[in-house]
XYZ file of C-alpha atoms in Angstrom:
353
model
C 0.000 0.000 0.000
C 2.904 2.333 0.763
C 4.315 1.874 -2.768
C 1.016 2.062 -4.625
C 0.848 5.836 -4.905
C 4.415 6.434 -6.117
C 4.171 3.576 -8.653
C 0.845 4.905 -9.918
C 2.300 8.388 -10.147
C 5.328 7.165 -12.076
C 3.092 5.156 -14.376
C 0.965 8.189 -15.225
C 4.079 10.305 -15.749
C 5.567 7.642 -18.023
C 2.399 7.407 -20.153
C 2.326 11.196 -20.547
C 6.009 11.238 -21.452
C 5.580 8.622 -24.172
C 2.668 10.574 -25.614
C 4.953 13.586 -25.846
C 7.695 11.455 -27.418
C 5.245 10.146 -30.037
C 5.106 13.675 -31.453
C 8.695 13.240 -32.659
C 7.975 10.254 -34.929
C 7.180 12.303 -38.081
C 10.382 14.310 -37.586
C 12.452 11.155 -37.132
C 11.028 9.578 -40.290
C 11.664 12.688 -42.384
C 15.172 13.021 -40.954
C 15.937 9.469 -42.065
C 14.694 10.336 -45.553
C 16.984 13.367 -45.766
C 19.878 11.290 -44.429
C 19.203 8.630 -47.050
C 19.221 11.239 -49.820
C 22.563 12.644 -48.620
C 24.008 9.136 -48.429
C 22.668 8.317 -51.881
C 24.485 11.366 -53.281
C 27.547 10.305 -51.224
C 27.630 13.571 -49.279
C 29.088 11.830 -46.247
C 31.117 14.756 -44.964
C 28.073 17.025 -44.748
C 25.977 14.227 -43.273
C 28.646 13.394 -40.691
C 28.991 17.022 -39.599
C 25.268 17.522 -39.081
C 24.989 14.212 -37.230
C 27.888 15.147 -34.956
C 26.508 18.571 -34.062
C 22.938 17.380 -33.639
C 24.136 14.396 -31.603
C 25.739 16.730 -29.079
C 22.604 18.893 -29.055
C 20.496 15.793 -28.443
C 22.371 15.150 -25.179
C 22.942 18.705 -24.021
C 19.386 20.067 -24.195
C 17.848 17.347 -21.948
C 20.811 17.838 -19.608
C 20.027 21.548 -19.329
C 16.366 20.753 -18.674
C 17.320 18.592 -15.679
C 18.669 21.736 -13.988
C 15.096 23.023 -13.713
C 13.003 19.841 -13.519
C 13.308 16.065 -13.573
C 9.798 15.318 -14.777
C 9.765 12.872 -17.658
C 7.350 14.970 -19.715
C 9.790 17.893 -19.706
C 12.770 15.699 -20.557
C 10.928 14.021 -23.408
C 9.718 17.398 -24.658
C 13.385 18.421 -24.874
C 14.074 15.269 -26.900
C 11.206 16.147 -29.261
C 12.640 19.645 -29.663
C 16.074 18.253 -30.548
C 14.539 15.944 -33.140
C 12.633 18.830 -34.692
C 15.825 20.903 -34.925
C 17.693 17.868 -36.298
C 15.035 17.474 -38.986
C 15.289 21.136 -39.956
C 19.086 20.941 -40.186
C 18.977 17.756 -42.275
C 16.502 19.396 -44.650
C 18.702 22.491 -44.969
C 21.889 20.513 -45.619
C 20.098 18.182 -48.033
C 18.826 21.144 -50.065
C 22.270 22.786 -50.103
C 24.174 19.649 -51.048
C 21.810 17.951 -53.508
C 19.197 20.494 -54.566
C 16.476 17.929 -53.817
C 13.211 19.443 -52.632
C 10.523 17.343 -51.040
C 6.892 17.911 -51.858
C 3.741 16.039 -50.935
C 1.921 14.342 -53.800
C 0.236 11.068 -54.681
C 2.730 8.208 -54.974
C 3.771 7.038 -58.422
C 2.172 3.657 -59.129
C 5.279 2.400 -60.970
C 7.495 2.713 -57.907
C 4.885 2.109 -55.211
C 4.915 -1.705 -55.444
C 8.727 -2.162 -55.353
C 8.940 0.514 -52.673
C 6.434 -1.293 -50.469
C 8.046 -4.663 -51.188
C 11.565 -3.562 -50.295
C 10.269 -1.451 -47.421
C 8.224 -4.360 -46.093
C 11.143 -6.774 -46.014
C 13.365 -4.072 -44.546
C 10.763 -3.563 -41.814
C 10.897 -7.292 -41.085
C 14.674 -6.994 -40.732
C 14.283 -4.021 -38.409
C 11.947 -6.047 -36.185
C 13.813 -9.359 -36.228
C 17.285 -7.807 -35.895
C 16.682 -6.260 -32.446
C 15.008 -9.495 -31.314
C 18.150 -11.440 -32.225
C 20.309 -8.816 -30.530
C 18.425 -9.015 -27.226
C 17.746 -12.747 -27.005
C 20.927 -13.319 -25.033
C 19.904 -10.745 -22.402
C 16.442 -12.271 -22.083
C 17.788 -15.789 -21.580
C 20.433 -14.565 -19.136
C 17.853 -12.643 -17.114
C 15.877 -15.860 -16.658
C 18.853 -18.088 -15.805
C 21.624 -15.985 -14.244
C 21.544 -13.828 -11.076
C 21.305 -10.141 -11.908
C 24.437 -9.446 -9.866
C 26.467 -11.326 -12.483
C 25.037 -9.613 -15.566
C 27.717 -6.897 -15.411
C 30.305 -9.598 -16.165
C 28.501 -10.008 -19.503
C 27.433 -6.496 -20.474
C 30.838 -4.899 -19.842
C 32.700 -7.184 -22.303
C 29.833 -6.712 -24.756
C 30.260 -2.926 -24.592
C 34.050 -3.182 -24.964
C 33.867 -5.464 -27.996
C 31.211 -3.290 -29.635
C 33.823 -0.549 -30.024
C 35.567 -2.790 -32.547
C 32.559 -2.316 -34.825
C 32.959 1.451 -35.208
C 35.266 1.279 -38.251
C 33.464 -1.496 -40.184
C 30.054 0.068 -39.509
C 31.290 3.404 -40.858
C 32.618 1.708 -43.996
C 29.402 -0.245 -44.518
C 27.237 2.888 -44.247
C 29.191 4.301 -47.197
C 29.035 1.098 -49.216
C 25.231 0.702 -49.229
C 24.514 3.658 -51.561
C 27.713 3.016 -53.531
C 26.839 -0.628 -54.219
C 23.229 0.242 -54.964
C 24.463 2.406 -57.848
C 26.715 -0.311 -59.319
C 24.162 -3.052 -59.937
C 24.557 -2.829 -63.717
C 28.325 -3.332 -63.519
C 28.801 -6.722 -61.854
C 32.573 -6.818 -62.345
C 33.056 -3.478 -60.584
C 30.573 -4.486 -57.898
C 32.494 -7.713 -57.287
C 35.800 -5.828 -57.140
C 34.461 -3.399 -54.516
C 33.034 -6.288 -52.524
C 36.306 -8.240 -52.467
C 38.350 -5.135 -51.664
C 36.052 -4.364 -48.745
C 36.372 -7.919 -47.465
C 40.159 -7.728 -47.603
C 40.174 -4.313 -45.908
C 37.930 -5.609 -43.146
C 40.208 -8.611 -42.735
C 43.363 -6.480 -42.592
C 41.954 -4.057 -40.021
C 39.978 -6.389 -37.795
C 42.248 -9.436 -37.431
C 45.076 -7.592 -35.609
C 42.603 -5.653 -33.453
C 40.672 -8.790 -32.557
C 43.804 -10.815 -31.835
C 45.048 -8.052 -29.571
C 41.770 -7.988 -27.666
C 41.704 -11.781 -27.313
C 45.275 -11.904 -26.002
C 44.943 -8.833 -23.771
C 41.411 -9.506 -22.493
C 42.395 -10.499 -18.958
C 45.152 -7.865 -18.432
C 42.904 -5.164 -19.869
C 39.978 -5.993 -17.596
C 42.302 -6.417 -14.600
C 43.818 -2.997 -15.173
C 40.443 -1.331 -15.622
C 38.109 -3.165 -13.230
C 40.344 -5.316 -11.060
C 41.543 -8.912 -11.025
C 38.348 -10.308 -9.488
C 36.155 -8.809 -12.212
C 38.578 -9.898 -14.940
C 38.586 -13.494 -13.718
C 34.806 -13.649 -14.180
C 34.537 -11.882 -17.528
C 37.696 -12.187 -19.624
C 36.554 -15.384 -21.382
C 33.272 -13.633 -22.213
C 35.263 -10.778 -23.755
C 37.280 -13.246 -25.837
C 34.107 -14.843 -27.187
C 32.700 -11.414 -28.031
C 35.902 -10.448 -29.840
C 35.658 -13.677 -31.830
C 32.016 -12.883 -32.647
C 32.815 -9.329 -33.748
C 35.461 -10.686 -36.119
C 32.851 -12.971 -37.672
C 30.337 -10.099 -37.778
C 32.690 -7.846 -39.716
C 33.383 -10.603 -42.255
C 29.639 -11.016 -42.838
C 28.887 -7.313 -43.256
C 30.196 -6.760 -46.821
C 27.956 -9.562 -48.097
C 25.023 -8.183 -46.097
C 25.509 -4.736 -47.625
C 25.825 -6.267 -51.091
C 22.501 -8.094 -50.713
C 20.667 -5.054 -49.312
C 22.223 -2.684 -51.853
C 20.978 -4.934 -54.643
C 17.416 -4.470 -53.371
C 17.132 -7.998 -51.936
C 16.424 -7.497 -48.207
C 13.981 -10.426 -48.480
C 16.790 -12.970 -48.178
C 18.329 -11.193 -45.213
C 14.942 -10.998 -43.475
C 14.189 -14.692 -44.083
C 17.648 -15.712 -42.860
C 17.339 -13.654 -39.679
C 13.815 -14.917 -38.996
C 15.041 -18.511 -39.386
C 17.890 -17.799 -36.967
C 15.597 -16.729 -34.101
C 14.388 -20.183 -32.920
C 17.826 -21.738 -33.532
C 19.674 -19.039 -31.602
C 17.084 -19.155 -28.819
C 17.506 -22.910 -28.437
C 21.283 -22.620 -28.566
C 21.200 -19.940 -25.877
C 19.040 -22.067 -23.612
C 21.425 -25.024 -23.866
C 24.696 -23.086 -23.586
C 23.568 -20.691 -20.855
C 22.273 -23.495 -18.654
C 25.541 -25.386 -19.102
C 28.182 -22.656 -19.315
C 26.482 -19.510 -17.972
C 27.716 -16.148 -19.224
C 30.393 -17.678 -21.409
C 27.767 -19.874 -23.071
C 25.667 -16.834 -23.984
C 28.688 -15.093 -25.510
C 29.572 -18.282 -27.405
C 26.035 -18.525 -28.816
C 26.230 -14.914 -29.989
C 29.599 -15.581 -31.619
C 28.413 -18.783 -33.324
C 25.451 -16.960 -34.826
C 27.872 -14.463 -36.378
C 30.070 -17.291 -37.649
C 27.053 -18.765 -39.434
C 26.330 -15.421 -41.114
C 30.005 -14.997 -42.049
C 29.762 -18.243 -44.010
C 26.170 -18.109 -45.274
C 25.871 -14.480 -46.422
C 28.815 -14.545 -48.890
C 27.287 -17.629 -50.503
C 23.914 -15.868 -50.744
C 25.515 -12.713 -52.160
C 27.342 -14.697 -54.831
C 24.260 -16.644 -55.842
C 21.683 -13.830 -55.940
C 23.760 -10.710 -56.641
C 27.139 -11.441 -58.235
C 25.950 -14.613 -59.985
C 28.594 -15.338 -62.647
C 31.307 -13.180 -61.100
C 34.242 -15.377 -60.036
C 36.015 -15.216 -56.739
C 33.643 -16.469 -54.064
C 36.514 -18.549 -52.708
C 38.592 -15.518 -51.795
C 36.307 -13.853 -49.220
C 35.234 -17.252 -47.902
C 38.832 -18.362 -47.370
C 39.620 -15.032 -45.730
C 36.663 -15.405 -43.390
C 37.505 -19.016 -42.529
C 41.172 -18.182 -42.035
C 40.404 -15.234 -39.790
C 37.944 -17.190 -37.707
C 40.331 -20.145 -37.356
C 43.133 -17.806 -36.315
C 41.036 -16.069 -33.665
C 39.555 -19.346 -32.420
C 43.020 -20.890 -32.163
C 44.397 -17.996 -30.156
C 41.334 -18.051 -27.923
C 41.639 -21.810 -27.327
C 45.353 -21.580 -26.604
C 44.732 -18.709 -24.212
C 42.178 -20.792 -22.341
C 44.497 -23.819 -22.227
C 47.322 -21.633 -20.938
C 45.132 -20.334 -18.126
C 44.067 -23.870 -17.176
C 47.689 -25.086 -17.203
C 48.763 -22.180 -15.002
C 45.972 -22.913 -12.552
C 46.975 -26.587 -12.401
C 50.623 -25.687 -11.677
C 49.582 -23.275 -8.949
C 47.336 -25.909 -7.352
C 50.275 -28.340 -7.237
């Protein structure tokens, strides 16, 4: 009874805040359209500058509001204001850089069907993707004490920083590859060059993180924390390596206007990954969840290049090259991870004797 009033009050405040936040949806959608136009014209410098400035504004305005009030409605109203300003700035930069003006009119019937088809499958990807990304947390929450979750989320956050470079490259490649569909030889060349670049950048970084996982965590968070989480970090590093090898093929498929195959693949992965998580988490705990996440990325690193070759590149030779690179990278990382684990076990055995 003592908690009923505060909980009810917070509930009402939360509902009001989300109603305020809903006002920002049209601005967010239009901002994404302007961003897509700038990316399509490959105006990445202008797009990056406006994103950087508006990103800072998005954090600073709500922070200023907290000086005067901590009510959720006011904070969310500040977020809506930042999204409105972001939309205005995107529109201004888009007009300056491309000369494209948006106007409201009835959709063209010739493009409406392909637009809805591609948009529909992309929407499926946008729903299934976050589900796949959060399955590990859901299974862990049901099977592992909450006090131990930090041993999982911290390595996940550290390893995610490895994705900054490949994600930046992939955001550039989507519009570039979309404009090369008529020239399969050039498209294949860009694809293979991107795969090699990803390999060259990510393998040393991932190997370093695998080898230095325990010392890094010990230095930052202490030996006790490192002992519980360094193997999780190694699995995540292994998974990120696989993820980056899968991304060029993913971009190639999406850029060719075939998100259907990506959506079907991800939807098929959900029950498999869920079952794998249940088995590995119950048997190995946090490390099992990280291993399941990594194995899912390994599957995509092998399956997506085959899909890209079959449905996009078709007769273009050279599927072996990115596949061998991916397999070689994964074997190298897995070997170093296994040897690191065996070394730790051997050291523990010697100390026990």
